[in-house]
Amino acid sequence: MINSLGNVKIYVSTQPIDFRKGIDGLQSLVVSQMRLKPFSGAIFIFRSRRADRLKMVFWDGSGVVLVLKRLEDRAFTWPTATTDALSISTSQFQALFEGLDWRRVVPLHTHTPSGL
């Protein structure tokens, strides 16, 4: 599990990709398909056609990191959006990475008490 994401932005590509792509190919998709900046520090997530694999690429300040995960007996839940990229929360990302249905993860709304 990937921990301590802090306030990092996380983007999911809504279309499956050619899974032979490496770091350079994925960064090219970040620019051309997702219309985002690959060196922004955000995490960019892509899936295979069968949705049993995902790749993540991100800049960590000293280099580009590529992560691959394959689920053994099921598929990742993926958005059916009309846009090329979808922003998700860290809680949704953690559920997605574990192979859970991340669409059911809803963050709690917090508020500050008016007085003590």
mmCIF file of N, CA and C in Angstrom:
data_model
loop_
_atom_site.group_PDB
_atom_site.id
_atom_site.type_symbol
_atom_site.label_atom_id
_atom_site.label_comp_id
_atom_site.label_asym_id
_atom_site.label_seq_id
_atom_site.Cartn_x
_atom_site.Cartn_y
_atom_site.Cartn_z
ATOM 1 N N MET A 1 0.839 -1.183 0.000
ATOM 2 C CA MET A 1 0.000 0.000 0.000
ATOM 3 C C MET A 1 0.877 1.237 0.000
ATOM 4 N N ILE A 2 0.449 2.236 -0.692
ATOM 5 C CA ILE A 2 1.180 3.497 -0.738
ATOM 6 C C ILE A 2 0.603 4.411 0.334
ATOM 7 N N ASN A 3 1.462 4.868 1.227
ATOM 8 C CA ASN A 3 1.016 5.700 2.343
ATOM 9 C C ASN A 3 1.526 7.124 2.201
ATOM 10 N N SER A 4 1.059 7.985 3.066
ATOM 11 C CA SER A 4 1.480 9.381 3.189
ATOM 12 C C SER A 4 1.472 10.141 1.867
ATOM 13 N N LEU A 5 0.312 10.203 1.251
ATOM 14 C CA LEU A 5 0.181 10.938 -0.002
ATOM 15 C C LEU A 5 0.026 12.434 0.222
ATOM 16 N N GLY A 6 -0.374 12.809 1.415
ATOM 17 C CA GLY A 6 -0.540 14.231 1.704
ATOM 18 C C GLY A 6 -1.597 14.865 0.823
ATOM 19 N N ASN A 7 -1.276 16.019 0.273
ATOM 20 C CA ASN A 7 -2.217 16.753 -0.570
ATOM 21 C C ASN A 7 -1.908 16.608 -2.047
ATOM 22 N N VAL A 8 -1.305 15.513 -2.438
ATOM 23 C CA VAL A 8 -0.942 15.314 -3.839
ATOM 24 C C VAL A 8 -2.201 15.159 -4.697
ATOM 25 N N LYS A 9 -2.175 15.720 -5.883
ATOM 26 C CA LYS A 9 -3.279 15.568 -6.839
ATOM 27 C C LYS A 9 -3.157 14.198 -7.500
ATOM 28 N N ILE A 10 -4.295 13.551 -7.729
ATOM 29 C CA ILE A 10 -4.316 12.228 -8.350
ATOM 30 C C ILE A 10 -5.302 12.266 -9.507
ATOM 31 N N TYR A 11 -4.816 11.873 -10.683
ATOM 32 C CA TYR A 11 -5.641 11.879 -11.887
ATOM 33 C C TYR A 11 -5.698 10.479 -12.479
ATOM 34 N N VAL A 12 -6.890 10.089 -12.909
ATOM 35 C CA VAL A 12 -7.119 8.791 -13.531
ATOM 36 C C VAL A 12 -7.467 9.020 -14.995
ATOM 37 N N SER A 13 -6.768 8.326 -15.876
ATOM 38 C CA SER A 13 -7.121 8.356 -17.296
ATOM 39 C C SER A 13 -8.362 7.493 -17.479
ATOM 40 N N THR A 14 -9.362 8.004 -18.151
ATOM 41 C CA THR A 14 -10.625 7.267 -18.277
ATOM 42 C C THR A 14 -10.617 6.253 -19.411
ATOM 43 N N GLN A 15 -9.588 6.287 -20.252
ATOM 44 C CA GLN A 15 -9.505 5.364 -21.389
ATOM 45 C C GLN A 15 -8.398 4.336 -21.151
ATOM 46 N N PRO A 16 -8.595 3.084 -21.575
ATOM 47 C CA PRO A 16 -7.503 2.105 -21.475
ATOM 48 C C PRO A 16 -6.358 2.489 -22.406
ATOM 49 N N ILE A 17 -5.163 2.026 -22.061
ATOM 50 C CA ILE A 17 -3.978 2.373 -22.851
ATOM 51 C C ILE A 17 -3.290 1.110 -23.360
ATOM 52 N N ASP A 18 -2.373 1.299 -24.294
ATOM 53 C CA ASP A 18 -1.473 0.238 -24.736
ATOM 54 C C ASP A 18 -0.507 0.003 -23.577
ATOM 55 N N PHE A 19 -0.605 -1.149 -22.947
ATOM 56 C CA PHE A 19 0.138 -1.379 -21.716
ATOM 57 C C PHE A 19 1.626 -1.642 -21.938
ATOM 58 N N ARG A 20 2.067 -1.616 -23.171
ATOM 59 C CA ARG A 20 3.503 -1.733 -23.451
ATOM 60 C C ARG A 20 4.219 -0.414 -23.215
ATOM 61 N N LYS A 21 3.465 0.657 -23.029
ATOM 62 C CA LYS A 21 4.075 1.979 -22.827
ATOM 63 C C LYS A 21 4.849 2.020 -21.515
ATOM 64 N N GLY A 22 6.000 2.673 -21.577
ATOM 65 C CA GLY A 22 6.826 2.881 -20.398
ATOM 66 C C GLY A 22 6.684 4.302 -19.892
ATOM 67 N N ILE A 23 7.693 4.748 -19.165
ATOM 68 C CA ILE A 23 7.651 6.078 -18.556
ATOM 69 C C ILE A 23 7.439 7.175 -19.593
ATOM 70 N N ASP A 24 8.253 7.178 -20.644
ATOM 71 C CA ASP A 24 8.153 8.243 -21.644
ATOM 72 C C ASP A 24 6.809 8.227 -22.364
ATOM 73 N N GLY A 25 6.313 7.045 -22.700
ATOM 74 C CA GLY A 25 5.022 6.932 -23.371
ATOM 75 C C GLY A 25 3.874 7.395 -22.492
ATOM 76 N N LEU A 26 3.936 7.067 -21.196
ATOM 77 C CA LEU A 26 2.883 7.492 -20.273
ATOM 78 C C LEU A 26 2.924 9.001 -20.047
ATOM 79 N N GLN A 27 4.123 9.555 -19.931
ATOM 80 C CA GLN A 27 4.223 11.009 -19.772
ATOM 81 C C GLN A 27 3.709 11.732 -21.012
ATOM 82 N N SER A 28 3.926 11.131 -22.158
ATOM 83 C CA SER A 28 3.390 11.704 -23.394
ATOM 84 C C SER A 28 1.864 11.716 -23.362
ATOM 85 N N LEU A 29 1.251 10.647 -22.823
ATOM 86 C CA LEU A 29 -0.211 10.598 -22.697
ATOM 87 C C LEU A 29 -0.724 11.628 -21.692
ATOM 88 N N VAL A 30 0.043 11.872 -20.642
ATOM 89 C CA VAL A 30 -0.353 12.895 -19.665
ATOM 90 C C VAL A 30 -0.524 14.237 -20.371
ATOM 91 N N VAL A 31 0.403 14.541 -21.279
ATOM 92 C CA VAL A 31 0.351 15.816 -22.003
ATOM 93 C C VAL A 31 -0.720 15.796 -23.086
ATOM 94 N N SER A 32 -0.692 14.777 -23.960
ATOM 95 C CA SER A 32 -1.557 14.785 -25.148
ATOM 96 C C SER A 32 -2.996 14.370 -24.869
ATOM 97 N N GLN A 33 -3.208 13.394 -24.010
ATOM 98 C CA GLN A 33 -4.556 12.879 -23.760
ATOM 99 C C GLN A 33 -5.204 13.548 -22.549
ATOM 100 N N MET A 34 -4.463 13.637 -21.449
ATOM 101 C CA MET A 34 -5.028 14.189 -20.220
ATOM 102 C C MET A 34 -4.910 15.714 -20.159
ATOM 103 N N ARG A 35 -4.030 16.285 -20.990
ATOM 104 C CA ARG A 35 -3.797 17.729 -21.048
ATOM 105 C C ARG A 35 -3.334 18.296 -19.702
ATOM 106 N N LEU A 36 -2.400 17.555 -19.072
ATOM 107 C CA LEU A 36 -1.858 17.957 -17.780
ATOM 108 C C LEU A 36 -0.335 17.994 -17.856
ATOM 109 N N LYS A 37 0.305 18.421 -16.780
ATOM 110 C CA LYS A 37 1.764 18.563 -16.747
ATOM 111 C C LYS A 37 2.383 17.375 -16.003
ATOM 112 N N PRO A 38 3.207 16.569 -16.674
ATOM 113 C CA PRO A 38 3.747 15.357 -16.057
ATOM 114 C C PRO A 38 4.731 15.608 -14.915
ATOM 115 N N PHE A 39 5.337 16.785 -14.835
ATOM 116 C CA PHE A 39 6.308 17.077 -13.780
ATOM 117 C C PHE A 39 5.714 17.942 -12.672
ATOM 118 N N SER A 40 4.403 17.919 -12.531
ATOM 119 C CA SER A 40 3.712 18.736 -11.531
ATOM 120 C C SER A 40 3.748 18.124 -10.137
ATOM 121 N N GLY A 41 4.163 16.862 -10.023
ATOM 122 C CA GLY A 41 4.127 16.175 -8.736
ATOM 123 C C GLY A 41 2.853 15.380 -8.534
ATOM 124 N N ALA A 42 1.916 15.492 -9.463
ATOM 125 C CA ALA A 42 0.668 14.729 -9.384
ATOM 126 C C ALA A 42 0.923 13.274 -9.780
ATOM 127 N N ILE A 43 0.028 12.397 -9.343
ATOM 128 C CA ILE A 43 0.074 10.986 -9.722
ATOM 129 C C ILE A 43 -0.907 10.787 -10.867
ATOM 130 N N PHE A 44 -0.455 10.104 -11.918
ATOM 131 C CA PHE A 44 -1.283 9.829 -13.087
ATOM 132 C C PHE A 44 -1.450 8.319 -13.203
ATOM 133 N N ILE A 45 -2.708 7.871 -13.275
ATOM 134 C CA ILE A 45 -3.008 6.439 -13.254
ATOM 135 C C ILE A 45 -3.656 6.032 -14.568
ATOM 136 N N PHE A 46 -3.191 4.903 -15.105
ATOM 137 C CA PHE A 46 -3.686 4.350 -16.365
ATOM 138 C C PHE A 46 -4.038 2.883 -16.150
ATOM 139 N N ARG A 47 -4.954 2.360 -16.976
ATOM 140 C CA ARG A 47 -5.332 0.950 -16.854
ATOM 141 C C ARG A 47 -5.162 0.224 -18.171
ATOM 142 N N SER A 48 -5.079 -1.100 -18.062
ATOM 143 C CA SER A 48 -5.016 -1.954 -19.249
ATOM 144 C C SER A 48 -6.424 -2.153 -19.808
ATOM 145 N N ARG A 49 -6.515 -2.709 -20.986
ATOM 146 C CA ARG A 49 -7.830 -2.940 -21.613
ATOM 147 C C ARG A 49 -8.709 -3.877 -20.788
ATOM 148 N N ARG A 50 -8.107 -4.891 -20.185
ATOM 149 C CA ARG A 50 -8.877 -5.832 -19.357
ATOM 150 C C ARG A 50 -9.154 -5.301 -17.962
ATOM 151 N N ALA A 51 -8.563 -4.179 -17.616
ATOM 152 C CA ALA A 51 -8.738 -3.515 -16.311
ATOM 153 C C ALA A 51 -8.216 -4.347 -15.143
ATOM 154 N N ASP A 52 -7.365 -5.327 -15.416
ATOM 155 C CA ASP A 52 -6.775 -6.100 -14.329
ATOM 156 C C ASP A 52 -5.408 -5.556 -13.918
ATOM 157 N N ARG A 53 -4.922 -4.539 -14.640
ATOM 158 C CA ARG A 53 -3.623 -3.938 -14.361
ATOM 159 C C ARG A 53 -3.735 -2.418 -14.395
ATOM 160 N N LEU A 54 -2.911 -1.790 -13.569
ATOM 161 C CA LEU A 54 -2.806 -0.342 -13.645
ATOM 162 C C LEU A 54 -1.350 0.063 -13.572
ATOM 163 N N LYS A 55 -1.057 1.209 -14.167
ATOM 164 C CA LYS A 55 0.260 1.821 -14.093
ATOM 165 C C LYS A 55 0.088 3.234 -13.571
ATOM 166 N N MET A 56 1.019 3.614 -12.703
ATOM 167 C CA MET A 56 1.040 4.974 -12.182
ATOM 168 C C MET A 56 2.387 5.581 -12.529
ATOM 169 N N VAL A 57 2.380 6.832 -12.881
ATOM 170 C CA VAL A 57 3.622 7.547 -13.154
ATOM 171 C C VAL A 57 3.552 8.896 -12.450
ATOM 172 N N PHE A 58 4.672 9.275 -11.820
ATOM 173 C CA PHE A 58 4.726 10.579 -11.163
ATOM 174 C C PHE A 58 6.171 11.017 -10.982
ATOM 175 N N TRP A 59 6.344 12.315 -10.856
ATOM 176 C CA TRP A 59 7.640 12.936 -10.615
ATOM 177 C C TRP A 59 7.785 13.117 -9.114
ATOM 178 N N ASP A 60 8.867 12.583 -8.523
ATOM 179 C CA ASP A 60 9.040 12.680 -7.070
ATOM 180 C C ASP A 60 10.043 13.749 -6.648
ATOM 181 N N GLY A 61 10.483 14.569 -7.585
ATOM 182 C CA GLY A 61 11.428 15.630 -7.281
ATOM 183 C C GLY A 61 12.841 15.313 -7.729
ATOM 184 N N SER A 62 13.166 14.020 -7.835
ATOM 185 C CA SER A 62 14.507 13.643 -8.284
ATOM 186 C C SER A 62 14.478 12.723 -9.496
ATOM 187 N N GLY A 63 13.298 12.244 -9.847
ATOM 188 C CA GLY A 63 13.165 11.357 -10.997
ATOM 189 C C GLY A 63 11.715 10.954 -11.198
ATOM 190 N N VAL A 64 11.479 10.251 -12.291
ATOM 191 C CA VAL A 64 10.130 9.788 -12.612
ATOM 192 C C VAL A 64 9.963 8.375 -12.060
ATOM 193 N N VAL A 65 8.840 8.132 -11.390
ATOM 194 C CA VAL A 65 8.553 6.838 -10.782
ATOM 195 C C VAL A 65 7.448 6.164 -11.580
ATOM 196 N N LEU A 66 7.632 4.873 -11.870
ATOM 197 C CA LEU A 66 6.623 4.065 -12.556
ATOM 198 C C LEU A 66 6.248 2.910 -11.646
ATOM 199 N N VAL A 67 4.948 2.744 -11.389
ATOM 200 C CA VAL A 67 4.442 1.667 -10.544
ATOM 201 C C VAL A 67 3.469 0.848 -11.368
ATOM 202 N N LEU A 68 3.562 -0.472 -11.262
ATOM 203 C CA LEU A 68 2.649 -1.391 -11.943
ATOM 204 C C LEU A 68 1.994 -2.271 -10.900
ATOM 205 N N LYS A 69 0.682 -2.455 -11.000
ATOM 206 C CA LYS A 69 -0.024 -3.385 -10.117
ATOM 207 C C LYS A 69 -0.952 -4.239 -10.953
ATOM 208 N N ARG A 70 -0.955 -5.543 -10.663
ATOM 209 C CA ARG A 70 -1.840 -6.484 -11.348
ATOM 210 C C ARG A 70 -2.694 -7.181 -10.302
ATOM 211 N N LEU A 71 -4.015 -7.158 -10.501
ATOM 212 C CA LEU A 71 -4.917 -7.924 -9.647
ATOM 213 C C LEU A 71 -4.980 -9.348 -10.177
ATOM 214 N N GLU A 72 -4.998 -10.310 -9.293
ATOM 215 C CA GLU A 72 -4.933 -11.704 -9.712
ATOM 216 C C GLU A 72 -6.265 -12.288 -10.174
ATOM 217 N N ASP A 73 -7.368 -11.940 -9.536
ATOM 218 C CA ASP A 73 -8.617 -12.628 -9.876
ATOM 219 C C ASP A 73 -9.809 -11.699 -10.079
ATOM 220 N N ARG A 74 -9.544 -10.448 -10.362
ATOM 221 C CA ARG A 74 -10.638 -9.495 -10.601
ATOM 222 C C ARG A 74 -10.107 -8.296 -11.370
ATOM 223 N N ALA A 75 -10.974 -7.338 -11.617
ATOM 224 C CA ALA A 75 -10.595 -6.139 -12.368
ATOM 225 C C ALA A 75 -10.752 -4.912 -11.478
ATOM 226 N N PHE A 76 -9.985 -3.883 -11.797
ATOM 227 C CA PHE A 76 -10.128 -2.608 -11.107
ATOM 228 C C PHE A 76 -11.432 -1.953 -11.541
ATOM 229 N N THR A 77 -12.092 -1.261 -10.612
ATOM 230 C CA THR A 77 -13.268 -0.464 -10.943
ATOM 231 C C THR A 77 -12.772 0.825 -11.572
ATOM 232 N N TRP A 78 -13.304 1.136 -12.747
ATOM 233 C CA TRP A 78 -12.801 2.296 -13.484
ATOM 234 C C TRP A 78 -13.937 3.232 -13.840
ATOM 235 N N PRO A 79 -13.678 4.530 -13.886
ATOM 236 C CA PRO A 79 -14.748 5.488 -14.189
ATOM 237 C C PRO A 79 -15.209 5.408 -15.640
ATOM 238 N N THR A 80 -16.465 5.698 -15.843
ATOM 239 C CA THR A 80 -17.007 5.827 -17.199
ATOM 240 C C THR A 80 -17.347 7.300 -17.392
ATOM 241 N N ALA A 81 -16.323 8.080 -17.597
ATOM 242 C CA ALA A 81 -16.490 9.528 -17.716
ATOM 243 C C ALA A 81 -16.347 9.962 -19.163
ATOM 244 N N THR A 82 -16.851 11.128 -19.455
ATOM 245 C CA THR A 82 -16.748 11.661 -20.814
ATOM 246 C C THR A 82 -15.481 12.484 -21.005
ATOM 247 N N THR A 83 -14.786 12.795 -19.917
ATOM 248 C CA THR A 83 -13.533 13.540 -20.018
ATOM 249 C C THR A 83 -12.367 12.563 -20.132
ATOM 250 N N ASP A 84 -11.204 13.078 -20.511
ATOM 251 C CA ASP A 84 -10.022 12.228 -20.658
ATOM 252 C C ASP A 84 -9.333 11.943 -19.338
ATOM 253 N N ALA A 85 -9.549 12.789 -18.342
ATOM 254 C CA ALA A 85 -8.921 12.613 -17.033
ATOM 255 C C ALA A 85 -9.914 12.971 -15.940
ATOM 256 N N LEU A 86 -9.820 12.242 -14.848
ATOM 257 C CA LEU A 86 -10.706 12.452 -13.714
ATOM 258 C C LEU A 86 -9.851 12.598 -12.464
ATOM 259 N N SER A 87 -10.114 13.606 -11.670
ATOM 260 C CA SER A 87 -9.397 13.804 -10.413
ATOM 261 C C SER A 87 -10.096 13.012 -9.317
ATOM 262 N N ILE A 88 -9.308 12.268 -8.516
ATOM 263 C CA ILE A 88 -9.888 11.509 -7.408
ATOM 264 C C ILE A 88 -9.172 11.887 -6.116
ATOM 265 N N SER A 89 -9.828 11.624 -4.987
ATOM 266 C CA SER A 89 -9.251 11.933 -3.674
ATOM 267 C C SER A 89 -8.255 10.849 -3.269
ATOM 268 N N THR A 90 -7.474 11.134 -2.235
ATOM 269 C CA THR A 90 -6.525 10.127 -1.755
ATOM 270 C C THR A 90 -7.253 8.908 -1.200
ATOM 271 N N SER A 91 -8.394 9.098 -0.568
ATOM 272 C CA SER A 91 -9.182 7.964 -0.067
ATOM 273 C C SER A 91 -9.680 7.099 -1.216
ATOM 274 N N GLN A 92 -10.157 7.737 -2.269
ATOM 275 C CA GLN A 92 -10.611 6.991 -3.442
ATOM 276 C C GLN A 92 -9.443 6.262 -4.098
ATOM 277 N N PHE A 93 -8.275 6.918 -4.152
ATOM 278 C CA PHE A 93 -7.093 6.277 -4.713
ATOM 279 C C PHE A 93 -6.715 5.029 -3.921
ATOM 280 N N GLN A 94 -6.715 5.129 -2.600
ATOM 281 C CA GLN A 94 -6.344 3.982 -1.776
ATOM 282 C C GLN A 94 -7.305 2.821 -1.993
ATOM 283 N N ALA A 95 -8.591 3.113 -2.122
ATOM 284 C CA ALA A 95 -9.565 2.056 -2.409
ATOM 285 C C ALA A 95 -9.321 1.465 -3.795
ATOM 286 N N LEU A 96 -9.084 2.316 -4.790
ATOM 287 C CA LEU A 96 -8.786 1.846 -6.142
ATOM 288 C C LEU A 96 -7.559 0.948 -6.137
ATOM 289 N N PHE A 97 -6.490 1.374 -5.476
ATOM 290 C CA PHE A 97 -5.236 0.623 -5.447
ATOM 291 C C PHE A 97 -5.406 -0.737 -4.772
ATOM 292 N N GLU A 98 -6.313 -0.834 -3.814
ATOM 293 C CA GLU A 98 -6.591 -2.103 -3.140
ATOM 294 C C GLU A 98 -7.546 -2.992 -3.937
ATOM 295 N N GLY A 99 -8.075 -2.478 -5.042
ATOM 296 C CA GLY A 99 -8.991 -3.262 -5.856
ATOM 297 C C GLY A 99 -10.439 -3.150 -5.425
ATOM 298 N N LEU A 100 -10.748 -2.165 -4.586
ATOM 299 C CA LEU A 100 -12.119 -1.960 -4.113
ATOM 300 C C LEU A 100 -12.862 -1.028 -5.060
ATOM 301 N N ASP A 101 -14.170 -0.943 -4.886
ATOM 302 C CA ASP A 101 -14.969 -0.015 -5.685
ATOM 303 C C ASP A 101 -14.820 1.380 -5.084
ATOM 304 N N TRP A 102 -13.894 2.152 -5.607
ATOM 305 C CA TRP A 102 -13.558 3.464 -5.061
ATOM 306 C C TRP A 102 -14.687 4.466 -5.212
ATOM 307 N N ARG A 103 -15.651 4.197 -6.098
ATOM 308 C CA ARG A 103 -16.760 5.140 -6.292
ATOM 309 C C ARG A 103 -17.657 5.203 -5.064
ATOM 310 N N ARG A 104 -17.563 4.205 -4.199
ATOM 311 C CA ARG A 104 -18.382 4.185 -2.984
ATOM 312 C C ARG A 104 -17.721 4.908 -1.816
ATOM 313 N N VAL A 105 -16.487 5.336 -1.993
ATOM 314 C CA VAL A 105 -15.769 6.047 -0.935
ATOM 315 C C VAL A 105 -16.176 7.509 -0.974
ATOM 316 N N VAL A 106 -16.771 7.968 0.106
ATOM 317 C CA VAL A 106 -17.218 9.355 0.201
ATOM 318 C C VAL A 106 -16.549 9.976 1.425
ATOM 319 N N PRO A 107 -15.782 11.036 1.237
ATOM 320 C CA PRO A 107 -15.122 11.654 2.391
ATOM 321 C C PRO A 107 -16.136 12.274 3.341
ATOM 322 N N LEU A 108 -15.820 12.215 4.628
ATOM 323 C CA LEU A 108 -16.675 12.849 5.620
ATOM 324 C C LEU A 108 -16.524 14.358 5.520
ATOM 325 N N HIS A 109 -17.614 15.040 5.667
ATOM 326 C CA HIS A 109 -17.566 16.503 5.670
ATOM 327 C C HIS A 109 -17.203 16.954 7.080
ATOM 328 N N THR A 110 -16.195 17.764 7.183
ATOM 329 C CA THR A 110 -15.768 18.257 8.488
ATOM 330 C C THR A 110 -16.181 19.713 8.637
ATOM 331 N N HIS A 111 -16.349 20.107 9.856
ATOM 332 C CA HIS A 111 -16.689 21.497 10.132
ATOM 333 C C HIS A 111 -15.998 21.923 11.418
ATOM 334 N N THR A 112 -15.854 23.197 11.581
ATOM 335 C CA THR A 112 -15.247 23.754 12.777
ATOM 336 C C THR A 112 -16.363 24.193 13.716
ATOM 337 N N PRO A 113 -16.292 23.786 14.989
ATOM 338 C CA PRO A 113 -17.322 24.217 15.938
ATOM 339 C C PRO A 113 -17.355 25.742 16.044
ATOM 340 N N SER A 114 -18.544 26.282 16.242
ATOM 341 C CA SER A 114 -18.701 27.740 16.280
ATOM 342 C C SER A 114 -18.171 28.354 17.575
ATOM 343 N N GLY A 115 -18.126 27.617 18.633
ATOM 344 C CA GLY A 115 -17.615 28.178 19.885
ATOM 345 C C GLY A 115 -17.383 27.096 20.916
ATOM 346 N N LEU A 116 -16.498 27.381 21.821
ATOM 347 C CA LEU A 116 -16.200 26.421 22.890
ATOM 348 C C LEU A 116 -16.490 27.000 24.231
#
